[in-house]
Amino acid sequence: MWESRIRNIGLFSSAKRAYSSNIGEVNNSFLPFIYNRNPRNLERLRIAPKPMGYALDDKPMNYWHRLVVVQSNQHVGAYIEHFSGKTVISASTNEWAIKQFLRSTSDVQAAATIGRVLAQRCLECGLLEVHSNYDMDLVSPKVSFLLKNIEKGGISLSEPEQFLPHRHWSREAKENPTQVYEEIQTK
Amino acid sequence: MSLLINQVKLGRNLLSLTQPLFLQPNRELRGKAPDVARSLKQRLDEISRAKRDPNLHFKVNIGLPHLKPSRGEEYSCRQKILRSRKGLQSLPNEQISLEEIRKEWLKTSAPFHIRAVAEHYNIFEDLFGEAFFLPRIPLSIKYEQPDGSNLPVYFGNQIKPKEAAVAPSVVFEGDPSSLWSLVLTNPDGHLSEKDAECVHWFIGNIPGNDIKKGEEIVSYLQPFPPRGTGSQRLVFVLYKQEKIIDFSSYRKSAPCLELANRTFHMKRFYREMQDSITPAGLSFFQSDWDDSLTEFFHKTLNMKEPIYDFDFPEPYKKPPVWFPKKAAFNLYLDKHRDPKQISKELLLKRMKTVDPFEPKKPEPKYPNALPEDNKLPSWVRVEIRKQRLKWGRYSDM
């Protein structure tokens, strides 16, 4: 696992902008390296490694976060799980907050509601892309409603690829995710 | 003679591939049988469990005590509601209100769910170390935008620094006689100290509900994640106070723009005040670089804008050798050149073709269909073809 260590590539000051003459007097010292302790930072930047060693498994663990749908006789639920096994976000019809508004906790309406609630919770927690092993063509109508509502809610059911730093002599030339910003792209 | 030996070796290798593993020469069966051996996941789990002794690695709940209502009463109330719906089929077009679900969620499961997300973002470990708390008091924090809309702060959603330029409105349910403190801290990206946080806002002795009547101990400063560092977490922690506290040791004169003065350690702060404050509410967002920050660094913070790049490990290169065999000399030499020198030369080459006063030349649809210079050496011609196709280091040209 790479440490989230970020190196200062140089002090940059724009010569065109006018700034005060006593620049750098007070806020002068910064470390050559910054350690961003946010554990989700590398995943957001697509730099974090995905788990290795499970490529030959039936459902390989090639994701950062995965969506799991749980169906039982009485209830329907779904949760987002990190590859380390931690359940990050969950929504289930056995929660009182959801159960009291449903006429049935196991029908299609319940599944659809779970999809909408999970999508809302994912947006609130900053998880916008999640890996899903479910094939829309092979899944039951209930689960397909759940998945469609998650997508409608704004969550993408496929994660981006990991960015591997390429050598300067190689043919690859993908953009470095630490140097891509939304505003610059839309200009 | 050597041809014969090679043929015999090849034959032997091919033979051994058809035999089962335990009959192949010079091979040992390592490890246990497949039905007994542990899988990779099982072995990793064992290692992680061994590292954490439950007698040593346990977390302490420092949150508010929770008076649970009578389970019997709660159950009977809920059963009444459920029985009234029993047997009714769901209506096909019925849209259940997500807002109502969320309101009920805040009263019931929210503290546990928020704790799970906060642990996923490592908030308790980075702010408090070996402690955690269940955020029983829901916080409603909203950043007002110039167009009148509101950007709420939930549990890890992204808010750009431009959008968080002005202090947000904070709403929570508080008894008029109660006292609260609100701290906004950034545990990532302190520019001069490694494991320190930067306090962006600190209001103490808030009576009841009203943030404006509280004492502003540290004035609000917008997030300023430096370029190239990715997303930083900004955490709002609401503490419930037992009595009026003297925060003079933490007070900074407004507006405190010297970043060294804004160094904060939540763990030390809590340790000092733990007898009179209890954490009750939690909310956090993530912030990323934005082009308004260049001006913020220059004008407000009065400093040069720091730019960072991720420290990738160096790519592996075979140690250089005097006479490399079967290696194209230009590719071999390029590998061991300084990449900065190479990109400098490419930049100079690019600048020769670009004229700021003339419009951009249209790119040919089939670049390699253009004539080539036959007199040039072959390796130069290959490089020209790569430039035309914009491969690798030529992709920016």
XYZ file of C-alpha atoms in Angstrom:
584
model
C 0.000 0.000 0.000
C 1.578 3.281 -0.954
C 1.720 5.886 1.782
C -0.199 8.957 0.869
C 2.966 10.994 0.632
C 2.907 13.982 -1.595
C 6.049 15.781 -2.640
C 6.374 19.492 -3.224
C 7.435 19.831 -6.864
C 8.373 23.421 -6.517
C 7.163 26.678 -5.142
C 5.026 28.328 -7.726
C 4.074 31.943 -7.789
C 2.301 33.601 -10.653
C 4.320 36.529 -11.882
C 1.260 38.097 -13.523
C -0.794 38.517 -10.351
C -0.093 41.494 -8.085
C 0.584 40.510 -4.532
C 1.805 42.310 -1.477
C 5.517 43.076 -1.222
C 5.942 41.335 2.114
C 5.144 37.972 0.608
C 6.460 34.929 2.366
C 7.268 36.754 5.590
C 4.827 34.951 7.800
C 3.593 31.764 6.062
C 7.003 30.832 4.828
C 7.700 27.394 6.129
C 6.263 24.310 4.589
C 7.551 20.775 4.533
C 8.854 19.282 1.291
C 6.358 16.466 1.861
C 2.721 16.539 2.904
C 1.142 13.423 4.352
C -2.545 13.440 3.525
C -3.976 11.058 6.131
C -7.388 10.830 4.493
C -7.690 7.070 3.856
C -10.104 7.635 0.987
C -7.878 10.161 -0.789
C -5.893 7.671 -2.830
C -9.102 5.883 -3.872
C -10.642 9.163 -4.998
C -7.487 9.883 -6.996
C -7.565 6.371 -8.540
C -4.026 5.772 -7.286
C -4.879 3.307 -4.475
C -4.041 -0.276 -5.374
C -6.928 -2.684 -5.705
C -6.443 -6.012 -3.910
C -4.111 -8.427 -5.670
C -4.045 -12.202 -5.424
C -7.709 -12.978 -6.110
C -7.612 -12.896 -9.894
C -8.480 -16.597 -10.230
C -11.428 -16.455 -7.839
C -14.949 -16.830 -9.132
C -15.741 -13.186 -8.261
C -12.290 -11.516 -8.027
C -11.812 -8.817 -5.419
C -10.768 -6.159 -7.946
C -12.569 -3.200 -6.404
C -12.283 -0.558 -3.713
C -15.986 -0.577 -2.770
C -18.576 -3.114 -3.785
C -22.333 -3.238 -3.711
C -23.995 -6.277 -2.162
C -27.720 -6.945 -2.232
C -29.165 -9.115 0.524
C -32.501 -10.810 0.072
C -34.229 -12.884 2.687
C -37.787 -14.157 3.033
C -38.824 -11.190 5.160
C -36.479 -8.387 4.153
C -34.520 -6.735 1.361
C -31.315 -4.853 1.975
C -28.167 -3.602 0.306
C -24.822 -2.464 1.586
C -21.554 -1.029 0.317
C -18.521 -2.986 1.454
C -14.864 -2.007 1.285
C -12.355 -4.683 0.160
C -11.056 -4.879 3.733
C -14.439 -6.319 4.719
C -15.842 -3.229 6.461
C -19.455 -2.376 5.745
C -19.464 1.337 5.045
C -23.050 2.211 4.135
C -26.117 0.039 4.474
C -29.862 0.227 3.968
C -32.280 -2.498 4.915
C -36.013 -2.915 5.395
C -35.395 -4.115 8.938
C -34.544 -0.521 9.903
C -37.523 1.117 11.598
C -36.972 4.340 9.645
C -37.688 2.524 6.383
C -39.983 -0.262 7.587
C -42.703 2.040 8.888
C -43.350 3.533 5.454
C -43.522 0.241 3.565
C -46.581 -1.912 3.125
C -44.380 -4.960 2.619
C -40.701 -5.399 3.514
C -39.937 -7.890 0.755
C -41.717 -6.776 -2.390
C -40.543 -4.811 -5.407
C -41.590 -1.494 -3.855
C -39.372 -2.269 -0.851
C -36.436 -3.150 -3.104
C -36.898 0.038 -5.114
C -37.042 2.128 -1.919
C -33.877 0.509 -0.620
C -32.173 1.448 -3.893
C -33.210 5.103 -3.545
C -32.254 5.288 0.136
C -28.863 3.681 -0.458
C -28.134 6.072 -3.341
C -28.972 9.046 -1.122
C -26.745 7.736 1.691
C -23.863 7.121 -0.741
C -24.114 10.694 -2.047
C -24.088 12.006 1.506
C -20.964 9.984 2.296
C -19.032 10.980 -0.827
C -19.025 7.505 -2.421
C -20.041 8.134 -6.018
C -18.635 5.045 -7.743
C -19.079 1.559 -6.514
C -18.255 -1.802 -8.108
C -21.105 -4.186 -8.779
C -20.836 -7.853 -9.731
C -24.494 -7.942 -10.746
C -25.320 -8.476 -14.396
C -28.485 -6.538 -15.243
C -29.528 -9.250 -17.708
C -29.243 -12.113 -15.231
C -30.636 -10.537 -12.081
C -34.243 -10.831 -10.860
C -36.729 -7.954 -11.503
C -36.680 -6.972 -7.816
C -32.912 -6.615 -7.739
C -32.892 -4.906 -11.126
C -35.296 -2.249 -9.752
C -32.967 -1.774 -6.798
C -29.944 -1.378 -9.063
C -31.719 0.955 -11.491
C -32.775 3.192 -8.622
C -29.205 3.332 -7.357
C -28.058 4.472 -10.801
C -30.904 7.003 -11.031
C -29.842 8.291 -7.628
C -26.471 9.287 -9.095
C -24.196 6.421 -8.124
C -22.140 4.785 -10.864
C -22.047 0.994 -10.669
C -18.563 0.702 -12.117
C -15.363 1.942 -10.577
C -12.634 3.600 -12.623
C -9.416 1.687 -13.318
C -6.443 2.137 -11.074
C -3.952 4.651 -12.419
C -0.556 2.981 -12.731
C 2.334 5.429 -13.051
C 3.859 4.779 -16.428
C 7.514 5.015 -17.272
C 8.634 7.951 -19.354
C 9.834 5.594 -22.077
C 6.559 3.702 -22.397
C 3.854 4.132 -24.995
C 1.134 4.867 -22.387
C 0.216 8.452 -21.729
C -2.788 8.566 -19.419
C -3.378 11.792 -17.497
C -2.073 11.892 -13.939
C -5.156 12.033 -11.674
C -3.465 14.391 -9.205
C -3.244 16.977 -11.964
C -6.783 16.794 -13.296
C -9.358 19.225 -11.961
C -13.043 19.509 -12.770
C -12.994 23.241 -13.506
C -10.099 23.024 -15.916
C -11.745 20.157 -17.807
C -15.008 21.969 -18.414
C -13.327 25.091 -19.785
C 26.454 -30.632 -31.228
C 24.843 -27.687 -29.364
C 21.754 -28.017 -31.587
C 21.340 -31.618 -30.471
C 21.672 -30.679 -26.789
C 19.024 -27.972 -27.221
C 16.666 -30.443 -28.905
C 17.112 -32.921 -26.053
C 16.466 -30.152 -23.458
C 13.341 -29.065 -25.301
C 12.109 -32.650 -25.433
C 12.653 -33.131 -21.705
C 10.811 -29.888 -20.877
C 7.857 -30.842 -23.052
C 7.698 -34.282 -21.438
C 7.683 -32.884 -17.923
C 4.727 -30.607 -18.748
C 2.556 -33.641 -19.490
C 3.401 -35.332 -16.145
C 1.569 -34.558 -12.880
C 3.415 -32.138 -10.613
C 4.745 -34.686 -8.110
C 6.324 -36.781 -10.892
C 8.122 -33.872 -12.560
C 11.887 -33.886 -12.028
C 13.456 -31.281 -9.712
C 10.076 -30.217 -8.350
C 8.908 -30.382 -4.737
C 5.296 -30.253 -3.649
C 5.132 -27.306 -1.302
C 2.365 -26.519 1.118
C -0.712 -28.414 2.254
C -3.373 -30.056 0.110
C -5.927 -27.685 -1.484
C -8.804 -28.759 0.788
C -6.721 -28.152 3.919
C -4.633 -25.126 2.987
C -5.889 -21.696 3.999
C -6.875 -19.249 1.268
C -5.138 -15.866 0.844
C -8.056 -14.117 2.543
C -7.938 -16.481 5.535
C -4.202 -15.957 5.964
C -4.547 -12.159 5.758
C -7.377 -12.261 8.315
C -5.237 -14.318 10.691
C -2.366 -11.848 10.437
C -4.626 -8.853 11.066
C -6.280 -10.580 14.031
C -2.897 -11.491 15.535
C -1.838 -7.827 15.399
C -4.831 -6.704 17.441
C -4.938 -8.060 20.983
C -8.454 -7.254 22.304
C -7.018 -6.517 25.742
C -4.826 -3.773 24.287
C -6.578 -2.585 21.129
C -10.019 -1.446 22.233
C -11.774 1.855 21.735
C -13.428 3.889 24.457
C -16.811 5.516 23.942
C -16.494 9.183 24.983
C -19.928 10.226 23.728
C -23.100 11.237 25.485
C -24.864 8.632 27.607
C -28.037 7.405 25.962
C -31.179 6.805 27.976
C -32.903 3.995 26.128
C -36.690 4.111 26.172
C -38.560 1.048 27.369
C -38.178 -1.573 24.652
C -41.602 -3.032 25.441
C -43.375 0.279 24.877
C -41.395 0.993 21.737
C -42.150 -2.456 20.357
C -45.883 -2.227 21.052
C -46.105 1.221 19.383
C -44.310 -0.045 16.321
C -46.357 -3.216 16.088
C -49.577 -1.137 16.086
C -48.345 0.789 13.045
C -47.231 -2.361 11.260
C -50.466 -4.245 11.961
C -52.500 -1.441 10.415
C -50.570 -1.967 7.160
C -50.630 -5.745 7.198
C -52.163 -7.362 4.171
C -52.199 -4.178 2.091
C -50.442 -4.443 -1.225
C -48.031 -1.742 -2.321
C -49.424 0.722 -4.817
C -47.497 0.619 -8.092
C -46.808 4.356 -8.406
C -46.442 5.178 -4.740
C -43.292 7.240 -4.128
C -42.188 6.989 -0.536
C -40.717 10.285 0.649
C -36.956 10.047 1.204
C -37.098 13.137 3.400
C -39.449 11.458 5.828
C -37.284 8.350 5.879
C -34.265 10.535 6.624
C -36.063 12.325 9.471
C -36.878 9.024 11.116
C -33.362 7.733 10.409
C -31.886 10.689 12.304
C -33.942 9.680 15.338
C -33.080 5.981 15.201
C -30.136 4.439 13.297
C -28.176 7.582 12.341
C -25.570 7.552 15.159
C -24.523 3.986 14.321
C -24.393 4.572 10.573
C -22.480 7.835 10.959
C -20.013 6.070 13.247
C -19.407 3.416 10.573
C -18.741 6.052 7.903
C -16.541 8.097 10.242
C -14.466 4.991 10.998
C -14.163 4.343 7.287
C -12.722 7.854 6.944
C -10.504 7.227 10.014
C -11.856 10.325 11.723
C -11.914 9.019 15.273
C -8.416 7.590 15.031
C -6.933 10.770 13.576
C -8.750 13.156 15.941
C -9.065 11.192 19.179
C -6.763 8.168 18.891
C -8.216 5.342 20.941
C -11.654 6.882 21.453
C -14.882 7.160 19.467
C -18.344 8.570 20.081
C -21.850 8.051 18.761
C -23.062 11.370 17.303
C -26.449 11.565 19.032
C -27.157 15.210 18.123
C -27.881 15.661 14.394
C -26.077 18.664 12.881
C -27.555 20.538 9.962
C -24.718 22.548 8.372
C -25.326 24.427 5.135
C -23.048 26.595 3.009
C -25.039 29.302 1.301
C -24.121 29.906 -2.344
C -24.295 33.243 -4.192
C -27.201 31.986 -6.318
C -29.282 31.325 -3.204
C -28.906 27.526 -3.134
C -27.527 25.652 -0.122
C -24.717 23.132 -0.051
C -25.216 20.902 2.965
C -22.403 19.177 4.813
C -23.126 15.523 5.445
C -20.576 12.747 6.072
C -17.881 13.022 3.460
C -19.497 14.796 0.519
C -17.305 17.015 -1.640
C -17.433 20.802 -1.274
C -14.988 23.016 -3.185
C -13.105 25.808 -1.318
C -14.852 28.467 -3.431
C -18.187 27.130 -2.199
C -16.993 27.128 1.419
C -15.581 30.651 1.346
C -18.057 32.007 3.928
C -18.925 30.463 7.292
C -21.913 28.098 7.074
C -25.164 28.159 9.010
C -25.200 25.526 11.740
C -28.502 24.271 13.173
C -28.937 21.689 15.901
C -31.443 20.968 18.645
C -30.259 22.420 21.924
C -31.930 23.192 25.215
C -31.950 26.993 25.825
C -30.097 26.375 29.087
C -27.425 24.139 27.563
C -23.944 25.164 26.393
C -22.123 23.910 23.312
C -18.808 24.305 21.448
C -18.250 23.836 17.751
C -14.821 23.087 16.270
C -14.003 22.800 12.560
C -10.679 21.060 12.106
C -8.634 19.756 9.168
C -6.538 16.707 10.103
C -4.896 16.524 6.639
C -2.472 18.866 4.985
C -0.965 20.897 7.757
C 1.789 22.563 5.776
C 4.532 22.740 8.399
C 3.889 19.923 10.903
C 3.416 16.258 10.189
C 0.677 14.932 12.497
C -1.001 18.191 13.420
C -4.441 19.541 12.514
C -5.397 22.989 11.366
C -8.352 24.617 13.142
C -10.601 26.490 10.692
C -13.326 27.623 13.128
C -13.860 27.456 16.873
C -16.913 28.832 18.642
C -17.251 28.190 22.364
C -19.895 28.681 25.027
C -22.793 28.623 22.568
C -26.009 29.108 24.556
C -28.803 26.764 23.464
C -29.131 26.855 19.741
C -27.691 30.156 18.650
C -24.199 30.034 17.106
C -24.116 33.810 16.799
C -24.327 34.278 20.567
C -21.299 32.032 21.141
C -17.749 33.321 21.649
C -15.695 33.191 18.448
C -12.396 31.829 19.687
C -10.868 31.209 16.259
C -12.442 32.994 13.287
C -13.619 31.115 10.203
C -11.069 30.355 7.500
C -12.057 28.632 4.267
C -10.430 25.302 3.361
C -7.234 25.624 1.264
C -6.197 22.144 0.124
C -2.968 22.683 -1.854
C -2.851 21.698 -5.489
C -1.898 18.077 -6.054
C -2.682 16.835 -2.535
C -6.121 15.426 -3.418
C -9.094 15.551 -1.020
C -8.715 16.717 2.571
C -11.260 16.060 5.318
C -12.793 18.965 7.239
C -14.557 17.808 10.378
C -17.198 19.636 12.438
C -17.338 18.364 16.033
C -20.046 19.625 18.373
C -19.260 19.332 22.062
C -21.769 19.595 24.867
C -20.431 21.696 27.740
C -21.364 21.286 31.383
C -20.494 24.839 32.349
C -18.994 28.011 30.869
C -15.359 27.261 29.996
C -12.473 29.675 29.682
C -10.969 29.023 26.227
C -8.432 31.862 26.492
C -5.477 29.525 25.893
C -6.983 28.643 22.495
C -8.082 32.133 21.541
C -6.503 33.650 18.433
C -6.919 37.271 17.359
C -9.206 37.551 14.354
C -8.471 36.985 11.490
C -5.730 34.514 12.293
C -3.983 34.109 8.911
C -0.682 32.768 10.233
C -1.016 29.065 9.631
C 1.431 28.107 12.372
C -0.919 29.738 14.916
C -3.798 27.610 13.674
C -2.045 24.357 14.654
C -4.441 22.263 16.703
C -4.461 18.835 18.293
C -7.976 17.593 18.997
C -6.648 14.796 21.210
C -4.770 17.201 23.474
C -7.682 19.651 23.515
C -10.132 16.920 24.517
C -7.742 15.494 27.077
C -7.458 18.902 28.744
C -11.196 19.613 28.706
C -12.603 16.092 29.096
C -14.152 16.746 32.488
C -16.371 19.507 31.151
C -17.064 18.646 27.491
C -18.507 15.632 25.717
C -18.587 15.167 21.938
C -22.173 15.037 20.743
C -22.362 15.860 17.058
C -20.268 15.048 14.009
C -20.319 16.138 10.397
C -17.557 16.248 7.810
C -16.879 17.046 4.179
C -14.037 16.616 1.725
C -12.402 19.457 -0.108
C -10.257 19.474 -3.219
C -8.100 22.157 -4.935
C -9.914 24.764 -6.992
C -8.478 27.593 -9.123
C -9.747 30.300 -6.774
C -7.134 29.114 -4.259
C -4.210 30.643 -6.176
C -5.564 34.103 -5.386
C -6.426 33.034 -1.848
C -2.828 31.966 -1.177
C -1.404 35.124 -2.747
C -3.762 37.771 -1.380
C -5.266 36.399 1.826
C -2.558 34.131 3.205
C 0.208 36.239 1.658
C 2.347 33.343 0.575
C 3.530 31.531 -2.533
C 1.118 28.851 -3.630
C 2.566 25.413 -2.861
C 2.083 22.778 -5.532
C 2.505 19.115 -4.822
C 2.743 15.919 -6.796
C 2.206 12.365 -5.634
C 5.454 10.634 -4.704
C 5.221 7.518 -6.867
C 7.930 4.909 -6.320
C 10.721 5.050 -8.887
C 10.147 2.659 -11.806
C 12.478 -0.328 -11.841
C 15.316 -0.080 -14.366
C 17.903 -2.802 -14.857
C 21.307 -1.505 -13.713
C 23.063 0.097 -16.723
C 25.708 -1.964 -18.453
C 28.608 -0.926 -20.712
C 27.620 -3.134 -23.657
C 23.883 -3.863 -23.553
C 22.998 -6.849 -25.719
C 19.946 -6.892 -27.987
C 18.900 -3.377 -26.962
C 18.279 -0.530 -29.407
C 20.920 2.008 -28.430
C 18.608 5.051 -28.570
C 15.882 3.447 -26.459
C 18.458 2.133 -23.970
C 20.136 5.528 -23.565
C 16.806 7.331 -23.288
C 15.779 5.084 -20.410
C 18.738 6.238 -18.331
C 18.459 9.923 -19.175
C 17.001 12.429 -16.746
C 13.248 12.617 -17.559
C 13.220 16.336 -16.736
C 15.901 16.966 -19.359
C 13.907 14.991 -21.919
C 10.698 16.916 -21.218
C 12.611 20.201 -21.363
C 13.859 19.345 -24.858
C 10.349 18.350 -25.937
C 8.953 21.602 -24.584
C 11.479 23.621 -26.570
C 10.597 21.604 -29.663
C 6.907 22.263 -29.102
C 7.465 25.978 -28.622
C 9.119 26.168 -32.047
C 5.913 24.998 -33.720
C 3.474 27.090 -31.682
C 2.775 30.733 -32.542
C 0.523 32.611 -30.082
C -0.641 35.015 -32.782
C -1.671 32.396 -35.279
C -4.582 29.998 -35.000
C -3.898 26.363 -34.157
C -2.944 24.335 -37.225
C -5.423 21.575 -38.044
C -4.027 18.123 -37.328
C -3.776 15.749 -40.305
C -6.239 12.872 -40.220
C -3.632 10.253 -41.214
C -0.380 11.719 -39.881
C 1.870 8.888 -41.028
C 0.546 9.149 -44.585
C 2.622 12.312 -44.914
C 5.997 11.920 -46.729
C 9.029 10.806 -44.712
C 12.654 11.791 -45.216
C 14.412 8.633 -46.503
C 17.882 10.041 -45.855
C 17.448 10.023 -42.077
C 18.667 7.017 -40.049
C 15.959 4.420 -39.305
C 15.780 5.083 -35.578
C 15.150 8.815 -36.202
C 12.363 7.925 -38.641
C 10.751 5.668 -36.019
C 10.855 8.520 -33.493
C 9.216 10.864 -36.030
C 6.433 8.339 -36.595
C 5.889 8.095 -32.811
C 5.701 11.894 -32.608
C 3.110 12.017 -35.340
C 1.030 9.361 -33.575
C 1.490 11.144 -30.218
C 2.690 8.097 -28.355
C 4.036 8.222 -24.791
C 6.125 11.301 -24.087
C 4.915 12.973 -27.299
C 1.272 12.959 -26.212
C 1.440 16.627 -25.127
C 3.026 17.892 -28.332
